[in-house]
Coordinates of C-alpha atoms in Angstrom, one line a residue:
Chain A
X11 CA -55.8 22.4 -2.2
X12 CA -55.4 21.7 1.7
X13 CA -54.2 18.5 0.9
X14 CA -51.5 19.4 -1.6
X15 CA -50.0 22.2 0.5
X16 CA -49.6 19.6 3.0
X17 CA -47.9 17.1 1.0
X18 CA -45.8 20.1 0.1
X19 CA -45.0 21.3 3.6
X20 CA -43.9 17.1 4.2
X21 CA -41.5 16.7 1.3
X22 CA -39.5 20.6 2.4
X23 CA -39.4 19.0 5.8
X24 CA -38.2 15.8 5.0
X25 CA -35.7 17.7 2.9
X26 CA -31.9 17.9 3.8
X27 CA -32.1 21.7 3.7
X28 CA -33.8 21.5 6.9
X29 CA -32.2 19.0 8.3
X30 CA -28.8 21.0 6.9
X31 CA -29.9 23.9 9.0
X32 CA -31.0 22.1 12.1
X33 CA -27.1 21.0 12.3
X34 CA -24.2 23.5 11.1
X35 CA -22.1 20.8 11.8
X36 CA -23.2 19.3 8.3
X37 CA -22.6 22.6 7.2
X38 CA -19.0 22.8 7.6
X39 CA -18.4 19.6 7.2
X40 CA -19.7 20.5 3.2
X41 CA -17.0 23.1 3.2
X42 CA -14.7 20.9 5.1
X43 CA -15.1 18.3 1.8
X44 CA -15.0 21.0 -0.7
X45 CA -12.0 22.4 0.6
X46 CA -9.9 19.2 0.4
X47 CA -11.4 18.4 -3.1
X48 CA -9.6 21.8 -3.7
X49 CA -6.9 20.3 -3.1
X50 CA -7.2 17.3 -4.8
X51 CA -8.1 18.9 -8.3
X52 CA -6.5 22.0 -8.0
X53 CA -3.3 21.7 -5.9
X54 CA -3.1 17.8 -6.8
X55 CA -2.3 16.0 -3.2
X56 CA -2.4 13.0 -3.4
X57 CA -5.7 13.4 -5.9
X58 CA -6.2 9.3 -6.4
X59 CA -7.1 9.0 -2.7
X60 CA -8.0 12.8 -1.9
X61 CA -10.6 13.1 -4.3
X62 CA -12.9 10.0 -3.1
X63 CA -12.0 10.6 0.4
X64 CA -13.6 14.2 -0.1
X65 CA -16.2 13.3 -1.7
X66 CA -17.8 10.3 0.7
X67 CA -17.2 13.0 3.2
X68 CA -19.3 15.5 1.1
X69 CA -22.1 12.6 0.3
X70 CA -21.9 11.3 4.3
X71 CA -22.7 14.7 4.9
X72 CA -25.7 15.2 3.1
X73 CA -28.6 14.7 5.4
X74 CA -30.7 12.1 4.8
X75 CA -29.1 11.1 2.6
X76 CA -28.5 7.8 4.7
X77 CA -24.7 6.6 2.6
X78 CA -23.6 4.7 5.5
X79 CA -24.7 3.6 9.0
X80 CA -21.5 4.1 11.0
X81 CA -23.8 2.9 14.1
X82 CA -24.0 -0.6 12.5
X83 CA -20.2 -0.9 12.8
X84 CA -19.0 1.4 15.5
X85 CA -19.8 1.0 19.6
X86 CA -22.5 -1.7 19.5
X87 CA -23.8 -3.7 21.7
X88 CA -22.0 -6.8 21.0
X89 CA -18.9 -4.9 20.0
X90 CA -19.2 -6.6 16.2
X91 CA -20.9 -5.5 13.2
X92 CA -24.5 -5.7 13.7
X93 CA -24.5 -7.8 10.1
X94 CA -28.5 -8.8 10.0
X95 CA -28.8 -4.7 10.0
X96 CA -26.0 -4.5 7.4
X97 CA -27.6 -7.0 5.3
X98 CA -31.1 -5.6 5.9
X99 CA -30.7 -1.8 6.0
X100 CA -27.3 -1.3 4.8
X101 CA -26.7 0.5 1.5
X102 CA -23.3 1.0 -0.8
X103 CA -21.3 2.7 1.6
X104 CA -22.2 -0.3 4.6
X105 CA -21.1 -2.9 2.2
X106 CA -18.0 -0.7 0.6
X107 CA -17.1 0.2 4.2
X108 CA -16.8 -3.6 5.0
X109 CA -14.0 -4.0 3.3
X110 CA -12.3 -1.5 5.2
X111 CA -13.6 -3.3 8.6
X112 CA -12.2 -6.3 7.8
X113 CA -9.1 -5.4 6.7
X114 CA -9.7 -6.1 2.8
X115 CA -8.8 -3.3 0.9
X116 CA -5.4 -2.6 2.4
X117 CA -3.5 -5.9 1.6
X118 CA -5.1 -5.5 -1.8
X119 CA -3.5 -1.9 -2.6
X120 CA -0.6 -3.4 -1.2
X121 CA -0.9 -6.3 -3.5
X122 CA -0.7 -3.8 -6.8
X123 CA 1.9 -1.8 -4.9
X124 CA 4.3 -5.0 -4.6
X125 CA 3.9 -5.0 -8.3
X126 CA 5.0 -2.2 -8.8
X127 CA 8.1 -1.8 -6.4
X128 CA 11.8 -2.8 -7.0
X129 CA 13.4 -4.3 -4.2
X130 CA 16.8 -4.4 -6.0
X131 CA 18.0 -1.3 -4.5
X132 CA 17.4 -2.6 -0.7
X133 CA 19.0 -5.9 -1.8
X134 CA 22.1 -4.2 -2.8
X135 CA 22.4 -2.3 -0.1
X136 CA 20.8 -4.7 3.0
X137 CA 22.1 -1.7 5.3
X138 CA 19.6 0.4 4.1
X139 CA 17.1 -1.7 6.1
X140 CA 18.4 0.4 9.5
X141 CA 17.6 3.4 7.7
X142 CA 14.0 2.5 7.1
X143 CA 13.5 0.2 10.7
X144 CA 14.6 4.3 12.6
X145 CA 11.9 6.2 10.3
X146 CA 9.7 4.0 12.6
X147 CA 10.4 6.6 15.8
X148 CA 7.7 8.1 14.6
X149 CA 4.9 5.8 14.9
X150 CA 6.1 5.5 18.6
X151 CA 7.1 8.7 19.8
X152 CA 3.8 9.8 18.2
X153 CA 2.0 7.0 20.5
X154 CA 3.5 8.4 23.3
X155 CA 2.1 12.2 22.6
X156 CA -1.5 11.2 21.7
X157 CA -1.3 9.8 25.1
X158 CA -0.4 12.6 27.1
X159 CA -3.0 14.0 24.9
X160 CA -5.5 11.8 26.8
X161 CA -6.2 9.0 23.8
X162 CA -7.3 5.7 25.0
X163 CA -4.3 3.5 24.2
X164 CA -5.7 1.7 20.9
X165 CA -6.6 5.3 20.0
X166 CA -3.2 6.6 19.8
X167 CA -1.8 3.6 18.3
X168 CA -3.6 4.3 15.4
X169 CA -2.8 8.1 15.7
X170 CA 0.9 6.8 15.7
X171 CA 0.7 4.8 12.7
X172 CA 0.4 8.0 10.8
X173 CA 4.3 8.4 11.4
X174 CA 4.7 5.6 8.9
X175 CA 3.5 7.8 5.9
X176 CA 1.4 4.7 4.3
X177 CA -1.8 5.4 3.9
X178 CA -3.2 1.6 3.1
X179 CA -1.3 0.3 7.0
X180 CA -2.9 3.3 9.0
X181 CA -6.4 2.4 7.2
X182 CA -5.7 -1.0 8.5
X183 CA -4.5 -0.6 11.8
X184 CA -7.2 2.2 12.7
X185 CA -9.6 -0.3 10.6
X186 CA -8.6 -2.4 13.8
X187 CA -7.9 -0.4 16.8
X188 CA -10.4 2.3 16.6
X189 CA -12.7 2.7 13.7
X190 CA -14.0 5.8 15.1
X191 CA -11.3 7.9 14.2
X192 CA -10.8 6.2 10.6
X193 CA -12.0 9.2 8.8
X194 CA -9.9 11.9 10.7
X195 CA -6.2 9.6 10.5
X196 CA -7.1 9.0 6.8
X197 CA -7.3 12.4 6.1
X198 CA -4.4 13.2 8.1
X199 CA -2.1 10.5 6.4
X200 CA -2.8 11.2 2.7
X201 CA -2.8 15.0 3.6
X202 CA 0.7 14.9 5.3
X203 CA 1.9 12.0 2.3
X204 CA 1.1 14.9 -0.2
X205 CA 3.0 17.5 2.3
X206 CA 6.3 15.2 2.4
X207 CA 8.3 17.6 -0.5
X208 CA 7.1 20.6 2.0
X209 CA 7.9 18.9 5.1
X210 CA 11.0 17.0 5.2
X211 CA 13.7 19.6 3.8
X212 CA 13.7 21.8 6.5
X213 CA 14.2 19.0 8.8
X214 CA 17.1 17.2 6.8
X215 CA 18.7 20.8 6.5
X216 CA 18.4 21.4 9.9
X217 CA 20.2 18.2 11.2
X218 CA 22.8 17.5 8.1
X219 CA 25.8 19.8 7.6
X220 CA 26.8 21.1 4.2
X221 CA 29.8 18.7 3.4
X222 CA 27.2 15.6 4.5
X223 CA 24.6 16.6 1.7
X224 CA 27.6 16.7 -0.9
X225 CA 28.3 13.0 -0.3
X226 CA 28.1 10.9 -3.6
X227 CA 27.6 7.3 -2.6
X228 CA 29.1 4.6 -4.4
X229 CA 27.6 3.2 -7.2
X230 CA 25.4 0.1 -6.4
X231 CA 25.9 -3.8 -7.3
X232 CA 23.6 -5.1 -9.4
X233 CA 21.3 -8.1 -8.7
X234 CA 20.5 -11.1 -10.0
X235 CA 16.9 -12.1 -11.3
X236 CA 17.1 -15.1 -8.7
X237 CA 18.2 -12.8 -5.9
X238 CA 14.7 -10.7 -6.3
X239 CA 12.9 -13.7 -7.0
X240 CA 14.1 -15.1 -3.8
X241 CA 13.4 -11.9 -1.5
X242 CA 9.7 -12.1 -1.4
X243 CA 9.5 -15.4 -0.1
X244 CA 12.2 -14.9 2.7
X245 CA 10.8 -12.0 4.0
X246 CA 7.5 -13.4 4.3
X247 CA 8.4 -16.2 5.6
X248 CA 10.4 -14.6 8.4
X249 CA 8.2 -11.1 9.5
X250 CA 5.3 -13.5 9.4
X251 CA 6.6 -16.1 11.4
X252 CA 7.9 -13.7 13.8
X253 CA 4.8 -11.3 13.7
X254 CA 2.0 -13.3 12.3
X255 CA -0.2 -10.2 12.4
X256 CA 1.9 -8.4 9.8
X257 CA 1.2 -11.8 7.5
X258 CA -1.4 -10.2 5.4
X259 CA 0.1 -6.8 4.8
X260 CA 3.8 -8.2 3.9
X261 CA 2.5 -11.1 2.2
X262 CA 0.4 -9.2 0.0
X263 CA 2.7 -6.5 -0.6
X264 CA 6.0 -9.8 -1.8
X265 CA 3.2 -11.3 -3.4
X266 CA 2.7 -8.8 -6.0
X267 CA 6.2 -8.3 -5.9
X268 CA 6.8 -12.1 -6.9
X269 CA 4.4 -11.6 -9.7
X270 CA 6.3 -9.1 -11.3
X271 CA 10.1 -10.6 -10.5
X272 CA 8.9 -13.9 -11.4
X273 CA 7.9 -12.7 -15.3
X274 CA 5.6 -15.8 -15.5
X275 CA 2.4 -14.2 -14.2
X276 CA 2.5 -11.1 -17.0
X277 CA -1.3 -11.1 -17.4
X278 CA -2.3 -10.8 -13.2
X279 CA 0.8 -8.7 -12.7
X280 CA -1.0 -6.4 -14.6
X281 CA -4.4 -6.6 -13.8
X282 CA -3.0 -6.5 -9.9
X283 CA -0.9 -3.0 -10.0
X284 CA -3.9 -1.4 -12.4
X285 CA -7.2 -2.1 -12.8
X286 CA -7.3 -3.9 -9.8
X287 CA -6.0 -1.7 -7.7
X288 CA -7.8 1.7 -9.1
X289 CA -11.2 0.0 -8.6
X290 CA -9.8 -0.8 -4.9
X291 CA -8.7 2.6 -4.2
X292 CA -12.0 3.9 -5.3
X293 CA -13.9 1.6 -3.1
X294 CA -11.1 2.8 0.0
X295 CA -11.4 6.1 -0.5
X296 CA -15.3 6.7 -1.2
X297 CA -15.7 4.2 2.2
X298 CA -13.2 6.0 4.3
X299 CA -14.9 9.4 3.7
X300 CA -18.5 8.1 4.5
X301 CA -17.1 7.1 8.0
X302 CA -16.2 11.2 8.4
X303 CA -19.7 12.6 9.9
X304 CA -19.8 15.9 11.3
X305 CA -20.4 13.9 15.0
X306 CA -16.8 12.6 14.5
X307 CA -14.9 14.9 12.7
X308 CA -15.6 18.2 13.7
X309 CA -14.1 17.9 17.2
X310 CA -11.2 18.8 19.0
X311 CA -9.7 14.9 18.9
X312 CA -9.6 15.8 15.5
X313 CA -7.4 19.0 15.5
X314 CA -5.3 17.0 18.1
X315 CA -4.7 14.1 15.1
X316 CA -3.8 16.4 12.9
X317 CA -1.2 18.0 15.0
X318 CA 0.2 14.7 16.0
X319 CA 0.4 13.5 12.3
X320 CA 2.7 16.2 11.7
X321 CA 5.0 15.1 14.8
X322 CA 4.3 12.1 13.3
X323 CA 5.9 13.0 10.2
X324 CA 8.5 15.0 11.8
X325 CA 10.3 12.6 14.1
X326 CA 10.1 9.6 11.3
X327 CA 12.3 12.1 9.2
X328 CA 14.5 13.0 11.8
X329 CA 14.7 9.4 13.2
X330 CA 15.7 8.3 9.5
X331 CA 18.4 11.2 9.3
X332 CA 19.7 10.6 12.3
X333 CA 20.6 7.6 12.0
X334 CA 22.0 7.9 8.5
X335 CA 24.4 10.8 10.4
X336 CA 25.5 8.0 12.5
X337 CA 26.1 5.3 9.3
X338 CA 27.7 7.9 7.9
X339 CA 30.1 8.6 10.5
X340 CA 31.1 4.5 11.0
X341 CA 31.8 4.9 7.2
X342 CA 33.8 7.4 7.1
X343 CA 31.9 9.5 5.2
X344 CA 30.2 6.6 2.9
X345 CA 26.2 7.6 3.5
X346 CA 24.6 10.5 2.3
X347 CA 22.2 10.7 5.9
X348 CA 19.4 12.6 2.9
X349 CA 18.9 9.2 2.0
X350 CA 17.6 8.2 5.8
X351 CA 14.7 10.7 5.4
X352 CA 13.6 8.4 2.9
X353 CA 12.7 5.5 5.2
X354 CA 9.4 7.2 6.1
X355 CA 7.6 5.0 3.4
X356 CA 5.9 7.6 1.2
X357 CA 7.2 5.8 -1.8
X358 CA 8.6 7.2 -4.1
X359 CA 8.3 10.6 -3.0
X360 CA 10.3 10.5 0.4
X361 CA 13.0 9.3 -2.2
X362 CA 12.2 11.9 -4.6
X363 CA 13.2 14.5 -1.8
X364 CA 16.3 13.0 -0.7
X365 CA 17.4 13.5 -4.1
X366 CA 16.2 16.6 -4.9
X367 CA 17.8 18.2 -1.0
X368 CA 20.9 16.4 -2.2
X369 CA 21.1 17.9 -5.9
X370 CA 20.9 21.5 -4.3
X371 CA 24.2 20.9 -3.1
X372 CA 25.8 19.3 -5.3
X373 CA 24.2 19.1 -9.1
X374 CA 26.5 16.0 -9.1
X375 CA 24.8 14.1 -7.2
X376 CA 22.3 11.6 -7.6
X377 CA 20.2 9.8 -4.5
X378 CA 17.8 8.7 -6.1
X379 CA 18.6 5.1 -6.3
X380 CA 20.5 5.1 -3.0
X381 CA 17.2 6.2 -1.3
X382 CA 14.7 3.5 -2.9
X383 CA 16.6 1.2 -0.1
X384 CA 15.3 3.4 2.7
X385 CA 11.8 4.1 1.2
X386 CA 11.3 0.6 0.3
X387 CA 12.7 -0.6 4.0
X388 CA 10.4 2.0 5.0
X389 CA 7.0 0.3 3.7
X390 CA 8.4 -3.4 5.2
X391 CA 9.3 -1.4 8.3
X392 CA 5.8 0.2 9.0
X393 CA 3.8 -3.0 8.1
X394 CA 6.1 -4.5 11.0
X395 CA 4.8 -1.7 13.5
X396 CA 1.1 -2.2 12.5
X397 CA 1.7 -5.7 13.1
X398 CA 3.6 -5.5 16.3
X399 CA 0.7 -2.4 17.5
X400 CA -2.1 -4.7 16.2
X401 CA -0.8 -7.7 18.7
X402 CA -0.3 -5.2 21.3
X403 CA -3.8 -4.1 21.8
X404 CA -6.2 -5.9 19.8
Chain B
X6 CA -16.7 -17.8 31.9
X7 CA -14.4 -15.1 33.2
X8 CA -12.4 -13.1 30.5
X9 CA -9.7 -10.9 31.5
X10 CA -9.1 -7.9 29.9
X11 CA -6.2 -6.8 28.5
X12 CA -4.1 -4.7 30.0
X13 CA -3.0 -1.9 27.7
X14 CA 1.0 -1.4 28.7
X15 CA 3.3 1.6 29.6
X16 CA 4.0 4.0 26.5
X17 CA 7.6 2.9 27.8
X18 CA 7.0 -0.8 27.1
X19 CA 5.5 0.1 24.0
X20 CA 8.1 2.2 22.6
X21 CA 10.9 -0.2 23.9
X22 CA 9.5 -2.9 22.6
X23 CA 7.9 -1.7 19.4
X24 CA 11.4 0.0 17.9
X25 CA 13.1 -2.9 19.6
X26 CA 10.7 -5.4 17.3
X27 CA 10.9 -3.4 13.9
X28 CA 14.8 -3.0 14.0
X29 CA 15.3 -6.9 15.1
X30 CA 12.9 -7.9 12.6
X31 CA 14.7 -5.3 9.9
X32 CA 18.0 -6.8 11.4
X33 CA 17.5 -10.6 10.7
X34 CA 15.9 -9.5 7.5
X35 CA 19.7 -7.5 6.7
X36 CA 21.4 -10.0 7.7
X37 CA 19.5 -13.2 5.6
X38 CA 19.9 -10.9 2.0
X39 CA 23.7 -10.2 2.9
X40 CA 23.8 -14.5 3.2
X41 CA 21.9 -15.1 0.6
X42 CA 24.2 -12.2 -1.6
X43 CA 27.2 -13.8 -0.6
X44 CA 25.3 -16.9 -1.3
X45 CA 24.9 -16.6 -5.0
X46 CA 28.4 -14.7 -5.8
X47 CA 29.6 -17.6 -4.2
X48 CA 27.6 -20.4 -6.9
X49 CA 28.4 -17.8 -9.3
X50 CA 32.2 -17.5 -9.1
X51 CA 31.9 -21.4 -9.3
X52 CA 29.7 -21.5 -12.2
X53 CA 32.5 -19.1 -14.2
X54 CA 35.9 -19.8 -12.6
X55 CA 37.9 -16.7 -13.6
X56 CA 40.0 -17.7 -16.5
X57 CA 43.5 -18.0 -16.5
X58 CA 45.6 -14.8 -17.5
X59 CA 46.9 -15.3 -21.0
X60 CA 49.8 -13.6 -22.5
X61 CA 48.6 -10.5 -24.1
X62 CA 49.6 -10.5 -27.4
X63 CA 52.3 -8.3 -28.9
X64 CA 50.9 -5.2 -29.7
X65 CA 51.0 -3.9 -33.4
X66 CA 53.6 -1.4 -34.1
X67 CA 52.4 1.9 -35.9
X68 CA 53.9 2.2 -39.2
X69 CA 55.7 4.6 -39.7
X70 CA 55.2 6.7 -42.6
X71 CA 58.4 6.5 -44.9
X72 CA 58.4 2.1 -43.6
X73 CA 58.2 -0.4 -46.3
X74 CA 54.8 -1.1 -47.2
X75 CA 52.7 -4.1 -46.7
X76 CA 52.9 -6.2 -49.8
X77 CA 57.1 -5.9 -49.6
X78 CA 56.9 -6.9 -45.8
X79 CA 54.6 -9.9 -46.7
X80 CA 57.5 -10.8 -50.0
X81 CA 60.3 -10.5 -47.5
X82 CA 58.4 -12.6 -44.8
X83 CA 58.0 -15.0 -46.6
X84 CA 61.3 -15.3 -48.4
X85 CA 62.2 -15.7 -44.7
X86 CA 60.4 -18.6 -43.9
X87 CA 61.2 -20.3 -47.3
X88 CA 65.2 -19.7 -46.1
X89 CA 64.6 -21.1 -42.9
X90 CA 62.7 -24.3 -44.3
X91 CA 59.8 -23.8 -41.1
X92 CA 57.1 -22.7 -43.5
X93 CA 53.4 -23.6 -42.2
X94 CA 50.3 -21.6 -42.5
X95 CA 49.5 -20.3 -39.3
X96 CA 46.6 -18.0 -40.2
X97 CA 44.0 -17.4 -43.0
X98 CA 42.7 -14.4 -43.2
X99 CA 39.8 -13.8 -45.5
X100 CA 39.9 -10.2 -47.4
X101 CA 36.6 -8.0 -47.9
X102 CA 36.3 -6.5 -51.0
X103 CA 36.0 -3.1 -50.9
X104 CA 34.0 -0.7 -53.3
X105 CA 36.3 1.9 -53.8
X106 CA 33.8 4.1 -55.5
X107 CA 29.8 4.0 -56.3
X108 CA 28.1 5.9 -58.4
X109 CA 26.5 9.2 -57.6
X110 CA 23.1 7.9 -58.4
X111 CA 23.7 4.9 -55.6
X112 CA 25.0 7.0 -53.6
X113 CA 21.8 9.6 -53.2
X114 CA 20.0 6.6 -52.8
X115 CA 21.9 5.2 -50.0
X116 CA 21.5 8.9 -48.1
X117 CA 17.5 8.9 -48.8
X118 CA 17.6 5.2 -47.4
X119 CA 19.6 6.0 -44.9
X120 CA 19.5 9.4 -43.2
X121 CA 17.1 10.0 -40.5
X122 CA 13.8 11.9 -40.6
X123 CA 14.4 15.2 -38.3
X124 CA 17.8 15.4 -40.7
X125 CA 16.2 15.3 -43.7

């Protein structure tokens, strides 16, 4: 009898309700995870990434239950991967979470996402390139506070990529920079990406007049199937040549877009921008929220992300409209600046907004098209940052 | 072996030379689809050289109601031509027979063939 009490009293101590109890942190990390798979399901932000982010977090968070061994990967001895523990001890989330350590998974959403894009808007209107190249302040004027906030400087380069609002380049370049705060910028990106329709207005309201949201922009020229053909393979010939540490993400991200402009590649266009990329963006999200343990999350670095996210945000939007105010001047009145807004990438909802801000003033209106130059500039123009951050302090 | 680090720069240097970067980059990028625009409205204004302007021919008068009608204007034309001795046939044009009436029964077939379902 002695001996089966014992065996009893082994397995509730072994047990993660112990171990839950020993450390709140695990606690409110739980509520933490439930919280933002609230969101997800309920108030639908950005659910396709949300909902596996949320729940690795919940899972990493289970003691004992031993998901992922962030001390394989982060602050070793050597300062790599300890890979014969990987290999020995690891489990899913070690092996999922290596493609987020070497850089995998991003270039491969952005593979499905070049499939999916039209660049025909931004080749009709080259302009619109400026408009996506100023949403950029963010990144850097974001830097710039996480270091007066005391990050170490790889740290707030990653805590400035949030400003580009693309949740697969911020993965990459914390991936890169400083995979200890992976968990805490993801969550901060997709949240903030899912906040765009609640935080841009304001700011475009605040810096456009009246008559400037009226504008009705001219309708655009159409291109030719050769002209979006030949796109791709300029641009990544020239960003990487120029930035050869932006090669993977832009040459991923014209690569898909080939595929689909070429029309000769049907079958892997396809597979790239669907099944492809859902069972990438499974293996992202679940990985990124194993890296969130209560050790790393619940801390006030984390709070301090979050609040530079949004300035983040912010300043991209106000760098974008800014500088559509000034276009719009030296056209005499020929730019709608709504449409810089949409050069933070967030595609297509930064767009979506632009349109949507414009329409309130004038039901005549429609952005829509005008911004996809902007918000497509806007992806090329953060995956030139990450590069240009990347080379800076790799 | 001696390694040195690397010297993280000033948030200055970082911001002047990262938004410096992404709008050259963005720039060049501007500049090379503008070209390459130009480019192929350029082999595409050769490929179709606009055509020449032709004179627009005369446009048909409106009959007027009370006018002579067609079959006398076509008798008189041609008297005309046969007077003047320059008759040549310019022009054939074919007729289409028209069904000036169709049975009821064809006709309530033609509908139920022919209108769509949400009228029906």
């Amino acid at each position: 009898m002695q001996a089966f009490f014992q065996t009893i009293q082994k397995i509730v101590e072994s047990s993660g309700f112990v171990l839950l109890f020993q450390n709140l942190g695990y606690l409110a990390m739980i509520l933490v995870a439930c919280g933002l798979l609230y969101l997800a399901i309920v108030k639908k932000f950005e659910p396709l990434l949300l909902l596996p982010i949320a729940f690795g977090m919940l899972m990493a968070n289970l003691p004992g239950s031993g998901i992922i061994h962030m001390e394989f990967f982060v602050d070793t001895p050597t300062g790599y991967p300890l890979w014969e523990k990987i290999l020995q001890e690891g489990g899913l989330g070690d092996l999922l979470y290596l493609g987020v350590k070497l850089g995998i998974y991003p270039p491969l959403i952005f593979l499905g996402i070049g499939t999916m894009t039209d660049f025909g808007p931004l080749i009709s209107n080259p302009k619109s390139l400026l408009l996506g190249a100023a949403a950029q302040l963010g990144i850097f004027f974001t830097y710039v506070g996480a270091i007066l906030l005391r990050f170490q400087p790889n740290e707030a380069a990653a805590i400035g990529i949030i400003g580009g609002a693309d949740g697969p380049t911020a993965i990459f370049v914390t991936g890169q920079l400083a995979p200890g705060l992976l968990g805490s910028i993801a969550v901060a990106a997709y949240s903030y990406m899912a906040l765009v329709p609640v935080i841009q207005p304001p700011i475009m309201r605040l810096l456009t007049t009246k008559e400037e949201r009226k504008i009705q922009m001219r309708q655009l020229r159409t291109v030719s199937k050769t002209e979006k053909i030949v796109f791709p393979i300029l641009c990544t010939i020239v960003i990487s040549l120029i930035l050869p540490q932006s090669a993977v993400l832009v040459g991923m991200l014209m690569l898909g877009n080939l595929m689909k402009e070429s029309g000769v590649v049907e079958r892997i266009t396809k597979t790239a921008g669907n099944e492809l990329m859902n069972i990438i963006t499974i293996f992202l999200g679940f990985s990124v929220g194993c890296t969130t343990s209560a050790d790393t999350f619940l801390t006030w670095r984390t709070l301090g992300i979050i609040l530079l996210g949004l300035v983040a945000f912010s300043v991209g939007t106000a760098g974008g409209v800014l500088l559509g105010k000034l276009m719009c001047w030296l056209t005499h009145g020929q730019v709608n600046p709504l449409i810089g807004a949409a050069g933070v990438s967030a595609v297509p909802m930064a767009a979506r907004v632009a349109q949507k801000v414009g329409q309130e003033e004038n039901p005549q209106n429609f952005l829509l098209m005008h911004a996809m130059g902007p918000n497509v500039a806007g992806v090329i123009g953060s995956a030139v940052a990450a590069g240009i951050l990347i080379n800076l302090f790799k | 072996m001696i390694v040195a680090a690397k010297v993280a720069p000033s948030p200055a240097v970082v911001v002047c030379t990262g938004m410096g970067l992404v709008f050259a980059i963005l720039i060049v990028i501007s500049l090379l689809i503008t070209a390459q625009g130009k480019l192929f409205d350029w082999l595409q204004a050769k490929q179709n050289p606009p055509k020449a302007e032709l004179p627009k021919p005369p446009q048909p008068q409106p009959a007027e109601e009370d006018s002579v009608s067609p079959e006398i204007l076509a008798a008189i034309t041609a008297a005309a031509y046969a007077m003047v001795g320059e008759c040549k046939i310019c022009s054939v044009q074919p007729v289409k027979k028209t069904i000036l009436s169709k049975s009821s029964w064809a006709k309530a077939g033609m509908e139920e063939a022919t209108t769509p379902f949400g009228l029906k």
